[in-house]
Every structure is written in structure tokens, then in C-alpha cells.
Amino acid sequence: MADVLKVTTPLSGYDNSTIKNNPQAGQGPQIQNPVDPTRVTRGDNRTNAGGNGEQQLAFQYRSNFGSFLNMVRNIPDLSKIFTDIFFQGEEMLTGGVMGQEAAERIAAFFKAAQMNEEDILPFLKEQAESNVKFSGGLFDQLRMVMADTNSVDLKSDVLNFIRKFNDMSSGKHILGDIFRTLREMESYVYKQTREQIQEMLKELDMLAQEGDTSKNSALLKDKIMPFLGRYISANHDMGTIRDKISLLTVLISRYENGNREDVLQAFQRLTGYQGFRKYFGTVTMEQFSSLLDQVDMDQAAGKNEWSEKFLDFLRTGVSGGTGLENKQTFLNMMNSMILNESVYMPLLHLAFPFNINGKKLFTEMWIDPDEQGSSTQAGIKRVARIFVKFDIRELGQFKLLLVYGGDASSLQLYYPERMQKSEGAIQKGMKAILEQHQLRIDNLYLQAGGGPNSPVEVFPKIQERKNSVDVRI
């Protein structure tokens, strides 16, 4: 009878149980046996990751910043996408089949783009100021504190205060995002659960002032989030609803972080540093509390009416309100806008359409108001670098690069090739505009066609950051 369990060691040569060495041990990464679906062959050390070891190492060590630069270079051109929609007008989006609410949002955006020539400069100033959230005397002094100190702890506490102030000033906006996220969840749950969410939303105080977060935070953390957690556990729903809960968690954390008392305590902690008192003197927490009462939180949060209409326009398109065939177009626009707000992008980015007396144009610009970081350094003149792309419906795309300040200033304008015969008139018009606004330009350069396409090609500061943030997380 055969010894099935192999309890004893069999004599060599009397059976075929001898374990042979694995012949594929020690083989290199080269493919020895190509895949043949009609046969069963041994493996050849292939991995699911793909590529050889050298390629895998190259992938693993590719930095987050490198990925960001690659996306900036390859992201769809916002100017091209937007002009395709804006120049064709509302009819291209509505098509007579849009819902009433979506149609009203689209119409409101196109109406907001209509303005007169004298309205353009005030409009540009308003948009630029609303995009610079941390402006004013308080933040100018904080910048000087950051530039003057070598204390890592002081810099960390200054940034912590700014985060809390930012979340407090954005309190109403964050609360609105929380409300919208919960409303969106209603379409992914059962009817009974939907009704329970609606009842809890009635308890949310949407009129709460910035900084007054205690009541809403308690409702969200102690009642709504546990309820959603029990729903996930009971129904094993690991789909969209779970992703939205993850987003909701981040929003609630930011909302709670903007509590007024926490902001005051963060400021009080700063008063313990000599480097802070050097610029702020003996400002007490009570004095700072009185100062907070005078702050326009809407302005501090960068809120303005035109931006709200633009966001409604994007939301309508992304949600499919302008037709599913246009959804990807709006997603590309949104991705481009978000990418330009990245922490890796040290520039002010503005983009907006104009309809001036029936003439449509779209402008996108990147601004570095302090290219050499000279605002806190004595004896160094400030140099501003501006890159502008603008499309005029009847003419085409223009690109403008302006470097202003320091010892010399220059302006480069790239215009559509079909206007090459009008270069003399363009140059004369540019000089007239510069003289009108008392701008001194040492070098004026015009070229038909060409020019940079990406801000990476224009702003060396973006590439220089690779030396300090070139890491993979």
C-alpha cells in the first residue's frame, strides 16, 4: 500500500517523489517564453507592474511636482475650449431642451459678460483683488514676519493662524458645500433614509455667521455623520455615497477649523514670539477680536458676484445640464481652472469672457507681481511678469508677454498670422495705449504667429521650484 502521508523518508531511487529544483530560479528579467494562449508554459518572472526593474524604479521616483508640470503642459487649452462655447452663444448650449433652472444660470452668465469699454478696468481690478485672499495690512505684516524669522515654530504657527482665518472667512461657502453634498446624497439612498436626511438638514443653520460653527459642527459630527456611517454598515454601500461621505468629512473638518475662538487662540499664541511682536507690538487678543468684527468676510473669502455666476455656469455644464455631449467640455474647463490654483502654481491666474458692444473676446492671464521675491528685500526693485492669451472672435488668438520693472521693461506681442500686413498699425496702436497709461517700455517686439503656449515656458519660477519640492508622496 502506498505511503500517502510520506511519514517515513523513502529510499532514493525507489519512487518518483524526489523534489527537483525549480528550473526558473535565477533567471534574468528577459522574456524566455512568449505568451502562447494555446499552451501552458512556465512563467518568466514577469510582474503585473509592467516593464523591467529599471523602469519600475523610474516610475516610483517620479515626483508629484513632475506630474504637475506634465499636466500643465498637456492640459487642454482653456482659451480654445471656452471660446468654442462663448463665441457661439447660449443657443449652442441650450438647444431648446434645457431645464428652466439650468437655462437661467447660463443666461445669467452670458448677461454678466456684457459690459462697456469703461467697465473693463474696474472689473479687472475687482477680479484681481478677489483672487488675492490674504491682502491688507494684517497679512502684509505677517509676510514680513515670515521673511524676517528663521524660527520654524513661528512660521508653522503663522501658517496655522492663516489656515484657521481662511476657513473662518469661508465659513458660509463651506457650509453651502456641506448642504449641497448632503442633498446630492439623497439620490443615492433608499426613500426612508432620504427622508431622514431631509429632516436633519432642516436643523442645519444656514444663516450662521462666519466663526459661529459650534451648533452646526455638533449636529454634523454627533448626528449626521454617525447616521451615514450606520447606513453604510447596514447596507454595505461602497459606491458613490461612500465617496461623498469622504468629501463631507473634509468639509466638516474645515468648517470646524474656522471656529472664531480657535482663530483668536491661534493669534494669541503668535503674541508669544519676539519675531511677531517686532511687527505687531503689544496687540492683545481683545484688540484683535474687535478687529475681526470689522473685517468684510465676503471680501476676505474672495467672493464676488461675477465669480458666483461663473461657478454656477460650470456646475450646470459638469452636471449635464447643458446636455451630456457638452459635459466633458465643462470637465476640461474645470480641470484647467483647478490646476491653475494648485499649490505648485506660484502665480495669480485670471480667466474671463467679455462681450463689449457685441464684440466677443476671451482673456486668460497669469501674473507674477513680484518675480524675484523682492517685496521684503531692501534695495531690490520689484519686477512683474505677465503672460496673457486673448481670443477675439473676428481676428483670432493673441499672446502677450510683459516684463515690467527693474532696469528695463519689455513687451512681446504675438498676433494672428493673417494680420501680418497690419503690423505697422498694431505697433502704432500699442504705443498709443502705453503712452495713455504712462507705461515706459524699452523694448517692443511683435511677431506674426507662434509664441509660448504654457505658463511653464514663460515663468522660470515654476521650474525652479523643482529643486525644493521634487518629491513623491
Short mmCIF file of C-alpha atoms in Angstrom, two decimals:
data_model
loop_
_atom_site.label_atom_id
_atom_site.label_comp_id
_atom_site.label_asym_id
_atom_site.label_seq_id
_atom_site.Cartn_x
_atom_site.Cartn_y
_atom_site.Cartn_z
CA MET A 1 0.00 0.00 0.00
CA ALA A 2 1.35 3.38 -0.88
CA ASP A 3 2.51 5.60 1.96
CA VAL A 4 0.29 8.56 1.09
CA LEU A 5 1.36 10.73 4.03
CA LYS A 6 5.09 10.20 3.40
CA VAL A 7 5.66 9.72 7.12
CA THR A 8 8.95 7.93 6.50
CA THR A 9 11.72 9.02 4.20
CA PRO A 10 11.66 6.75 1.11
CA LEU A 11 14.84 5.22 -0.20
CA SER A 12 16.37 7.13 -3.03
CA GLY A 13 15.60 5.76 -6.48
CA TYR A 14 12.61 3.57 -5.49
CA ASP A 15 9.90 6.16 -6.26
CA ASN A 16 9.49 9.39 -8.18
CA SER A 17 8.86 11.65 -5.21
CA THR A 18 12.20 13.38 -5.39
CA ILE A 19 11.70 17.13 -5.38
CA LYS A 20 13.52 18.70 -8.25
CA ASN A 21 14.93 22.17 -8.30
CA ASN A 22 12.83 24.87 -9.89
CA PRO A 23 14.48 25.50 -13.27
CA GLN A 24 13.34 29.15 -13.42
CA ALA A 25 15.25 30.24 -10.32
CA GLY A 26 17.97 32.73 -11.03
CA GLN A 27 16.72 33.77 -14.45
CA GLY A 28 17.06 37.35 -15.55
CA PRO A 29 14.29 39.77 -16.46
CA GLN A 30 14.42 38.86 -20.16
CA ILE A 31 11.38 37.10 -21.59
CA GLN A 32 12.27 33.44 -22.18
CA ASN A 33 8.85 32.12 -23.11
CA PRO A 34 6.47 34.39 -25.05
CA VAL A 35 2.82 34.07 -24.14
CA ASP A 36 1.02 31.41 -26.21
CA PRO A 37 -2.71 31.11 -25.35
CA THR A 38 -2.82 27.57 -26.88
CA ARG A 39 -0.21 26.20 -24.50
CA VAL A 40 0.52 26.26 -20.78
CA THR A 41 4.07 27.47 -20.26
CA ARG A 42 6.04 28.34 -17.19
CA GLY A 43 6.31 31.94 -16.04
CA ASP A 44 9.28 34.13 -16.91
CA ASN A 45 9.48 36.48 -13.92
CA ARG A 46 7.01 38.96 -15.42
CA THR A 47 5.34 41.35 -12.98
CA ASN A 48 1.94 42.95 -13.07
CA ALA A 49 3.53 46.36 -12.73
CA GLY A 50 4.94 46.12 -16.26
CA GLY A 51 8.41 46.91 -17.50
CA ASN A 52 11.74 45.86 -16.10
CA GLY A 53 13.19 46.82 -12.75
CA GLU A 54 14.85 49.92 -14.12
CA GLN A 55 11.55 51.24 -15.49
CA GLN A 56 9.80 50.47 -12.21
CA LEU A 57 12.38 52.48 -10.28
CA ALA A 58 11.96 55.40 -12.67
CA PHE A 59 8.21 55.32 -12.11
CA GLN A 60 8.49 55.08 -8.33
CA TYR A 61 10.82 58.06 -8.12
CA ARG A 62 8.83 60.36 -10.38
CA SER A 63 7.86 63.35 -8.30
CA ASN A 64 4.46 64.90 -7.62
CA PHE A 65 5.85 68.17 -8.94
CA GLY A 66 6.99 66.46 -12.14
CA SER A 67 3.47 65.13 -12.61
CA PHE A 68 2.12 68.66 -12.08
CA LEU A 69 4.45 70.10 -14.74
CA ASN A 70 3.40 67.37 -17.16
CA MET A 71 -0.29 68.16 -16.59
CA VAL A 72 0.31 71.90 -17.10
CA ARG A 73 1.98 71.20 -20.44
CA ASN A 74 -0.67 68.76 -21.67
CA ILE A 75 -3.94 70.05 -20.23
CA PRO A 76 -6.45 71.17 -22.90
CA ASP A 77 -6.17 74.86 -23.77
CA LEU A 78 -8.80 76.69 -21.70
CA SER A 79 -8.92 79.55 -24.22
CA LYS A 80 -9.71 77.17 -27.08
CA ILE A 81 -12.36 75.30 -25.07
CA PHE A 82 -14.07 78.38 -23.74
CA THR A 83 -14.14 80.32 -26.98
CA ASP A 84 -15.81 77.39 -28.76
CA ILE A 85 -18.72 77.80 -26.34
CA PHE A 86 -18.74 81.54 -25.68
CA PHE A 87 -18.45 82.70 -29.27
CA GLN A 88 -21.37 80.52 -30.37
CA GLY A 89 -23.63 81.89 -27.62
CA GLU A 90 -26.35 80.47 -25.40
CA GLU A 91 -28.12 78.74 -28.28
CA MET A 92 -25.25 76.28 -28.67
CA LEU A 93 -25.77 75.08 -25.07
CA THR A 94 -29.50 75.34 -24.58
CA GLY A 95 -30.77 73.88 -27.85
CA GLY A 96 -34.32 74.33 -26.63
CA VAL A 97 -34.17 71.24 -24.37
CA MET A 98 -32.54 72.61 -21.22
CA GLY A 99 -34.39 72.74 -17.93
CA GLN A 100 -35.58 76.14 -16.72
CA GLU A 101 -33.13 76.42 -13.79
CA ALA A 102 -30.12 75.48 -15.94
CA ALA A 103 -31.21 77.86 -18.70
CA GLU A 104 -31.49 80.73 -16.20
CA ARG A 105 -27.95 80.10 -14.92
CA ILE A 106 -26.49 80.02 -18.42
CA ALA A 107 -28.39 83.19 -19.40
CA ALA A 108 -27.22 84.97 -16.22
CA PHE A 109 -23.59 84.17 -17.00
CA PHE A 110 -23.78 85.39 -20.60
CA LYS A 111 -25.50 88.57 -19.40
CA ALA A 112 -22.77 89.18 -16.80
CA ALA A 113 -20.18 89.07 -19.61
CA GLN A 114 -21.78 92.09 -21.33
CA MET A 115 -20.08 95.38 -20.46
CA ASN A 116 -18.90 98.68 -21.86
CA GLU A 117 -15.29 99.67 -22.50
CA GLU A 118 -15.14 101.90 -19.41
CA ASP A 119 -16.22 98.94 -17.23
CA ILE A 120 -13.27 96.71 -18.15
CA LEU A 121 -10.53 98.24 -15.96
CA PRO A 122 -12.64 98.34 -12.75
CA PHE A 123 -13.76 94.79 -13.49
CA LEU A 124 -10.16 93.55 -13.86
CA LYS A 125 -9.16 95.22 -10.59
CA GLU A 126 -12.10 93.66 -8.78
CA GLN A 127 -11.27 90.17 -10.06
CA ALA A 128 -7.58 90.52 -9.17
CA GLU A 129 -8.35 91.75 -5.65
CA SER A 130 -10.87 88.98 -5.02
CA ASN A 131 -8.31 86.37 -6.11
CA VAL A 132 -5.74 87.63 -3.62
CA LYS A 133 -7.42 86.42 -0.45
CA PHE A 134 -4.72 87.38 2.05
CA SER A 135 -4.44 91.11 1.40
CA GLY A 136 -4.39 94.11 3.69
CA GLY A 137 -2.19 95.43 6.48
CA LEU A 138 -2.51 92.35 8.71
CA PHE A 139 -1.24 89.93 6.07
CA ASP A 140 1.41 92.35 4.77
CA GLN A 141 2.91 92.37 8.27
CA LEU A 142 2.61 88.59 8.55
CA ARG A 143 4.59 88.29 5.31
CA MET A 144 7.31 90.45 6.84
CA VAL A 145 7.34 88.23 9.93
CA MET A 146 7.75 85.14 7.73
CA ALA A 147 10.56 86.78 5.72
CA ASP A 148 12.44 88.05 8.78
CA THR A 149 12.42 84.97 11.03
CA ASN A 150 14.41 81.75 10.97
CA SER A 151 12.17 80.11 13.57
CA VAL A 152 10.43 77.04 12.18
CA ASP A 153 7.93 77.14 15.05
CA LEU A 154 6.95 80.76 14.36
CA LYS A 155 6.47 80.07 10.64
CA SER A 156 4.38 77.00 11.46
CA ASP A 157 2.14 78.95 13.86
CA VAL A 158 1.71 81.81 11.35
CA LEU A 159 0.58 79.31 8.71
CA ASN A 160 -1.73 77.65 11.24
CA PHE A 161 -3.34 81.02 12.00
CA ILE A 162 -3.77 81.76 8.27
CA ARG A 163 -5.43 78.36 7.71
CA LYS A 164 -7.89 78.97 10.53
CA PHE A 165 -8.61 82.52 9.36
CA ASN A 166 -9.15 81.26 5.81
CA ASP A 167 -11.60 78.57 6.99
CA MET A 168 -13.43 81.11 9.15
CA SER A 169 -13.79 83.67 6.35
CA SER A 170 -15.00 80.88 4.02
CA GLY A 171 -17.46 79.52 6.60
CA LYS A 172 -20.66 80.28 4.67
CA HIS A 173 -19.19 78.91 1.46
CA ILE A 174 -18.06 75.69 3.16
CA LEU A 175 -21.44 75.30 4.87
CA GLY A 176 -23.13 75.68 1.48
CA ASP A 177 -20.89 72.93 0.07
CA ILE A 178 -21.81 70.68 3.00
CA PHE A 179 -25.52 71.29 2.38
CA ARG A 180 -25.21 70.60 -1.37
CA THR A 181 -23.20 67.42 -0.75
CA LEU A 182 -25.86 66.09 1.63
CA ARG A 183 -28.61 66.95 -0.85
CA GLU A 184 -26.72 65.08 -3.59
CA MET A 185 -26.57 62.01 -1.33
CA GLU A 186 -30.35 61.83 -1.27
CA SER A 187 -30.44 60.43 -4.81
CA TYR A 188 -28.17 57.51 -3.83
CA VAL A 189 -30.05 56.18 -0.80
CA TYR A 190 -33.38 54.49 -0.09
CA LYS A 191 -36.53 56.56 0.35
CA GLN A 192 -36.69 56.15 4.13
CA THR A 193 -33.06 57.20 4.52
CA ARG A 194 -33.62 60.14 2.17
CA GLU A 195 -36.47 61.40 4.33
CA GLN A 196 -34.33 61.13 7.46
CA ILE A 197 -31.53 63.15 5.82
CA GLN A 198 -34.02 65.82 4.80
CA GLU A 199 -35.27 66.11 8.38
CA MET A 200 -31.75 66.50 9.74
CA LEU A 201 -30.93 69.13 7.11
CA LYS A 202 -33.77 71.27 8.46
CA GLU A 203 -31.79 71.58 11.72
CA LEU A 204 -28.74 72.98 9.89
CA ASP A 205 -28.48 76.74 10.49
CA MET A 206 -27.58 78.12 7.05
CA LEU A 207 -27.64 81.72 8.38
CA ALA A 208 -24.89 81.13 10.95
CA GLN A 209 -22.20 83.82 10.88
CA GLU A 210 -18.58 83.07 9.99
CA GLY A 211 -16.83 81.71 13.06
CA ASP A 212 -20.06 80.64 14.78
CA THR A 213 -19.66 76.95 13.99
CA SER A 214 -20.33 75.17 17.31
CA LYS A 215 -24.02 74.34 16.80
CA ASN A 216 -23.71 73.15 13.19
CA SER A 217 -20.49 71.24 13.93
CA ALA A 218 -22.18 69.35 16.77
CA LEU A 219 -25.13 68.44 14.52
CA LEU A 220 -22.83 67.25 11.74
CA LYS A 221 -20.42 65.27 13.90
CA ASP A 222 -22.75 63.85 16.53
CA LYS A 223 -25.85 63.15 14.47
CA ILE A 224 -25.50 63.27 10.68
CA MET A 225 -22.11 61.55 10.26
CA PRO A 226 -22.93 58.65 12.67
CA PHE A 227 -26.25 58.17 10.84
CA LEU A 228 -24.48 57.93 7.48
CA GLY A 229 -21.92 55.57 8.97
CA ARG A 230 -24.67 53.24 10.18
CA TYR A 231 -26.27 53.37 6.73
CA ILE A 232 -23.02 52.26 5.07
CA SER A 233 -22.51 49.49 7.63
CA ALA A 234 -26.07 48.16 7.30
CA ASN A 235 -26.30 48.27 3.50
CA HIS A 236 -22.65 47.65 2.55
CA ASP A 237 -22.93 50.51 0.08
CA MET A 238 -19.35 51.12 -1.12
CA GLY A 239 -20.27 53.18 -4.19
CA THR A 240 -20.76 56.90 -4.81
CA ILE A 241 -22.36 57.53 -1.43
CA ARG A 242 -19.16 56.47 0.32
CA ASP A 243 -17.05 58.82 -1.83
CA LYS A 244 -19.36 61.71 -0.95
CA ILE A 245 -19.05 60.87 2.75
CA SER A 246 -15.27 61.17 2.38
CA LEU A 247 -15.72 64.62 0.82
CA LEU A 248 -18.18 65.56 3.55
CA THR A 249 -15.62 64.62 6.21
CA VAL A 250 -13.07 67.04 4.75
CA LEU A 251 -15.64 69.85 4.52
CA ILE A 252 -16.77 69.35 8.12
CA SER A 253 -13.16 69.40 9.29
CA ARG A 254 -12.56 72.72 7.51
CA TYR A 255 -15.81 74.18 8.81
CA GLU A 256 -14.95 73.28 12.40
CA ASN A 257 -11.40 74.59 11.96
CA GLY A 258 -12.87 78.05 11.26
CA ASN A 259 -14.34 78.46 14.76
CA ARG A 260 -13.82 82.03 15.93
CA GLU A 261 -12.43 81.03 19.34
CA ASP A 262 -9.82 78.83 17.66
CA VAL A 263 -8.77 81.73 15.43
CA LEU A 264 -8.36 84.00 18.46
CA GLN A 265 -6.32 81.38 20.31
CA ALA A 266 -4.09 80.90 17.26
CA PHE A 267 -3.45 84.65 17.22
CA GLN A 268 -2.77 84.72 20.96
CA ARG A 269 -0.15 82.00 20.51
CA LEU A 270 1.66 84.21 17.99
CA THR A 271 1.97 87.03 20.53
CA GLY A 272 4.39 84.86 22.49
CA TYR A 273 7.08 85.18 19.78
CA GLN A 274 9.51 88.10 19.80
CA GLY A 275 9.68 87.99 15.99
CA PHE A 276 5.91 88.54 15.91
CA ARG A 277 5.89 91.37 18.49
CA LYS A 278 8.61 93.13 16.47
CA TYR A 279 5.99 93.95 13.81
CA PHE A 280 2.71 93.83 15.75
CA GLY A 281 3.75 95.36 19.06
CA THR A 282 1.60 94.53 22.06
CA VAL A 283 -1.65 93.73 20.27
CA THR A 284 -3.93 91.85 22.67
CA MET A 285 -6.45 89.15 21.82
CA GLU A 286 -9.28 91.55 22.76
CA GLN A 287 -7.98 94.14 20.29
CA PHE A 288 -7.69 91.52 17.57
CA SER A 289 -11.23 90.33 18.33
CA SER A 290 -12.51 93.86 17.76
CA LEU A 291 -10.56 93.99 14.50
CA LEU A 292 -12.23 90.76 13.33
CA ASP A 293 -15.64 92.37 13.83
CA GLN A 294 -14.72 95.00 11.22
CA VAL A 295 -13.48 92.52 8.58
CA ASP A 296 -15.61 92.05 5.48
CA MET A 297 -15.68 88.24 5.41
CA ASP A 298 -17.06 88.07 1.87
CA GLN A 299 -14.12 90.11 0.62
CA ALA A 300 -11.68 88.13 2.77
CA ALA A 301 -13.01 84.91 1.24
CA GLY A 302 -12.55 86.33 -2.26
CA LYS A 303 -16.24 86.30 -3.02
CA ASN A 304 -17.73 88.39 -5.82
CA GLU A 305 -20.92 88.28 -7.86
CA TRP A 306 -19.32 87.53 -11.24
CA SER A 307 -17.38 84.56 -9.85
CA GLU A 308 -20.56 83.09 -8.41
CA LYS A 309 -22.24 83.26 -11.82
CA PHE A 310 -19.20 81.66 -13.42
CA LEU A 311 -19.25 78.81 -10.88
CA ASP A 312 -22.96 78.27 -11.49
CA PHE A 313 -22.17 78.14 -15.22
CA LEU A 314 -19.52 75.45 -14.65
CA ARG A 315 -21.70 73.44 -12.24
CA THR A 316 -24.54 73.41 -14.76
CA GLY A 317 -22.31 72.05 -17.51
CA VAL A 318 -20.48 69.50 -15.34
CA SER A 319 -23.76 68.10 -14.02
CA GLY A 320 -25.02 67.57 -17.59
CA GLY A 321 -27.48 70.45 -17.53
CA THR A 322 -26.32 71.64 -20.97
CA GLY A 323 -26.51 68.15 -22.48
CA LEU A 324 -24.33 65.10 -21.97
CA GLU A 325 -22.43 65.85 -25.17
CA ASN A 326 -21.07 69.05 -23.55
CA LYS A 327 -20.27 67.51 -20.16
CA GLN A 328 -16.65 66.59 -20.99
CA THR A 329 -16.03 70.10 -22.31
CA PHE A 330 -17.06 71.59 -18.97
CA LEU A 331 -14.99 69.00 -17.09
CA ASN A 332 -11.93 70.04 -19.09
CA MET A 333 -12.59 73.69 -18.24
CA MET A 334 -12.96 72.89 -14.56
CA ASN A 335 -9.77 70.76 -14.50
CA SER A 336 -7.83 73.59 -16.12
CA MET A 337 -9.10 76.12 -13.57
CA ILE A 338 -8.30 73.80 -10.65
CA LEU A 339 -4.81 73.04 -11.96
CA ASN A 340 -4.02 76.76 -12.13
CA GLU A 341 -5.00 77.05 -8.44
CA SER A 342 -2.55 74.30 -7.44
CA VAL A 343 -0.18 74.87 -4.51
CA TYR A 344 2.62 74.35 -7.04
CA MET A 345 1.47 77.30 -9.19
CA PRO A 346 3.02 80.48 -7.67
CA LEU A 347 1.01 82.78 -9.95
CA LEU A 348 -2.21 84.75 -9.96
CA HIS A 349 -4.49 83.22 -12.60
CA LEU A 350 -7.46 85.06 -14.11
CA ALA A 351 -9.82 83.99 -16.88
CA PHE A 352 -12.97 85.73 -18.09
CA PRO A 353 -15.01 86.48 -21.22
CA PHE A 354 -16.08 89.90 -22.45
CA ASN A 355 -18.94 90.94 -24.69
CA ILE A 356 -18.17 94.58 -25.48
CA ASN A 357 -20.91 96.12 -27.57
CA GLY A 358 -21.46 92.83 -29.39
CA LYS A 359 -17.74 92.06 -29.87
CA LYS A 360 -16.78 88.89 -28.00
CA LEU A 361 -13.35 88.07 -26.62
CA PHE A 362 -11.94 85.71 -24.01
CA THR A 363 -8.90 86.52 -21.87
CA GLU A 364 -6.71 84.30 -19.73
CA MET A 365 -3.73 85.69 -17.84
CA TRP A 366 -1.03 84.61 -15.43
CA ILE A 367 0.57 87.27 -13.22
CA ASP A 368 3.67 87.21 -11.04
CA PRO A 369 3.65 90.65 -9.36
CA ASP A 370 6.98 90.02 -7.62
CA GLU A 371 9.08 87.78 -9.85
CA GLN A 372 12.33 88.00 -7.87
CA GLY A 373 10.77 87.91 -4.41
CA SER A 374 11.88 91.49 -3.81
CA SER A 375 8.89 92.76 -1.82
CA THR A 376 10.61 92.05 1.51
CA GLN A 377 14.22 92.71 0.43
CA ALA A 378 15.73 96.16 0.73
CA GLY A 379 17.47 97.64 -2.28
CA ILE A 380 15.91 95.30 -4.86
CA LYS A 381 13.49 96.70 -7.40
CA ARG A 382 10.29 94.77 -7.93
CA VAL A 383 9.83 93.09 -11.31
CA ALA A 384 6.42 91.96 -12.53
CA ARG A 385 5.94 89.36 -15.26
CA ILE A 386 2.57 88.95 -17.01
CA PHE A 387 1.51 86.41 -19.64
CA VAL A 388 -1.82 86.98 -21.42
CA LYS A 389 -3.70 84.94 -24.01
CA PHE A 390 -6.80 86.52 -25.53
CA ASP A 391 -9.05 85.43 -28.38
CA ILE A 392 -11.05 87.95 -30.38
CA ARG A 393 -13.90 86.40 -32.29
CA GLU A 394 -13.31 88.10 -35.65
CA LEU A 395 -9.48 88.06 -35.50
CA GLY A 396 -8.06 85.03 -33.65
CA GLN A 397 -5.70 84.42 -30.75
CA PHE A 398 -3.14 86.92 -29.40
CA LYS A 399 -0.39 86.26 -26.86
CA LEU A 400 1.26 88.99 -24.82
CA LEU A 401 4.29 88.77 -22.55
CA LEU A 402 5.12 91.79 -20.38
CA VAL A 403 8.12 92.14 -18.07
CA TYR A 404 7.92 95.43 -16.19
CA GLY A 405 10.19 96.97 -13.57
CA GLY A 406 13.86 96.84 -12.68
CA ASP A 407 16.32 98.40 -15.08
CA ALA A 408 14.44 97.60 -18.27
CA SER A 409 10.92 96.71 -19.40
CA SER A 410 9.85 94.76 -22.45
CA LEU A 411 6.65 93.73 -24.19
CA GLN A 412 6.22 90.93 -26.72
CA LEU A 413 3.01 90.56 -28.74
CA TYR A 414 2.26 87.55 -30.92
CA TYR A 415 -0.68 88.21 -33.24
CA PRO A 416 -2.58 86.04 -35.79
CA GLU A 417 -0.62 85.41 -38.98
CA ARG A 418 -3.42 86.70 -41.19
CA MET A 419 -2.89 90.19 -39.68
CA GLN A 420 0.76 90.37 -40.75
CA LYS A 421 0.04 93.19 -43.23
CA SER A 422 -1.34 95.29 -40.37
CA GLU A 423 1.76 95.03 -38.16
CA GLY A 424 2.57 98.73 -38.52
CA ALA A 425 -0.93 99.72 -37.36
CA ILE A 426 -0.72 97.28 -34.46
CA GLN A 427 2.62 98.70 -33.33
CA LYS A 428 1.31 102.26 -33.54
CA GLY A 429 -1.80 101.31 -31.54
CA MET A 430 0.28 99.56 -28.86
CA LYS A 431 2.48 102.62 -28.38
CA ALA A 432 -0.58 104.84 -28.06
CA ILE A 433 -2.06 102.58 -25.37
CA LEU A 434 1.23 102.55 -23.42
CA GLU A 435 1.53 106.34 -23.57
CA GLN A 436 -2.09 106.75 -22.48
CA HIS A 437 -1.41 104.71 -19.32
CA GLN A 438 2.07 106.23 -18.80
CA LEU A 439 3.90 102.91 -19.15
CA ARG A 440 7.55 103.02 -20.20
CA ILE A 441 8.57 100.13 -22.45
CA ASP A 442 12.22 99.86 -23.55
CA ASN A 443 11.68 97.00 -25.99
CA LEU A 444 8.54 96.37 -28.05
CA TYR A 445 8.58 93.15 -30.08
CA LEU A 446 5.85 91.98 -32.47
CA GLN A 447 5.63 88.65 -34.30
CA ALA A 448 3.02 87.00 -36.50
CA GLY A 449 2.05 83.61 -35.09
CA GLY A 450 3.96 81.43 -32.65
CA GLY A 451 4.65 82.41 -29.07
CA PRO A 452 4.53 80.42 -25.83
CA ASN A 453 1.52 78.20 -25.10
CA SER A 454 2.03 77.30 -21.45
CA PRO A 455 2.98 79.40 -18.39
CA VAL A 456 5.78 76.87 -17.76
CA GLU A 457 7.50 78.31 -20.85
CA VAL A 458 7.21 81.87 -19.55
CA PHE A 459 7.79 81.79 -15.79
CA PRO A 460 11.18 80.34 -14.73
CA LYS A 461 10.00 80.43 -11.11
CA ILE A 462 7.77 77.39 -11.76
CA GLN A 463 10.69 75.27 -12.95
CA GLU A 464 13.00 76.50 -10.17
CA ARG A 465 10.67 75.05 -7.54
CA LYS A 466 11.65 71.58 -8.74
CA ASN A 467 14.80 71.91 -6.61
CA SER A 468 12.76 72.19 -3.41
CA VAL A 469 9.54 70.20 -3.96
CA ASP A 470 10.74 67.39 -6.23
CA VAL A 471 9.42 64.54 -4.08
CA ARG A 472 6.99 61.66 -4.40
CA ILE A 473 4.24 61.12 -1.80
#
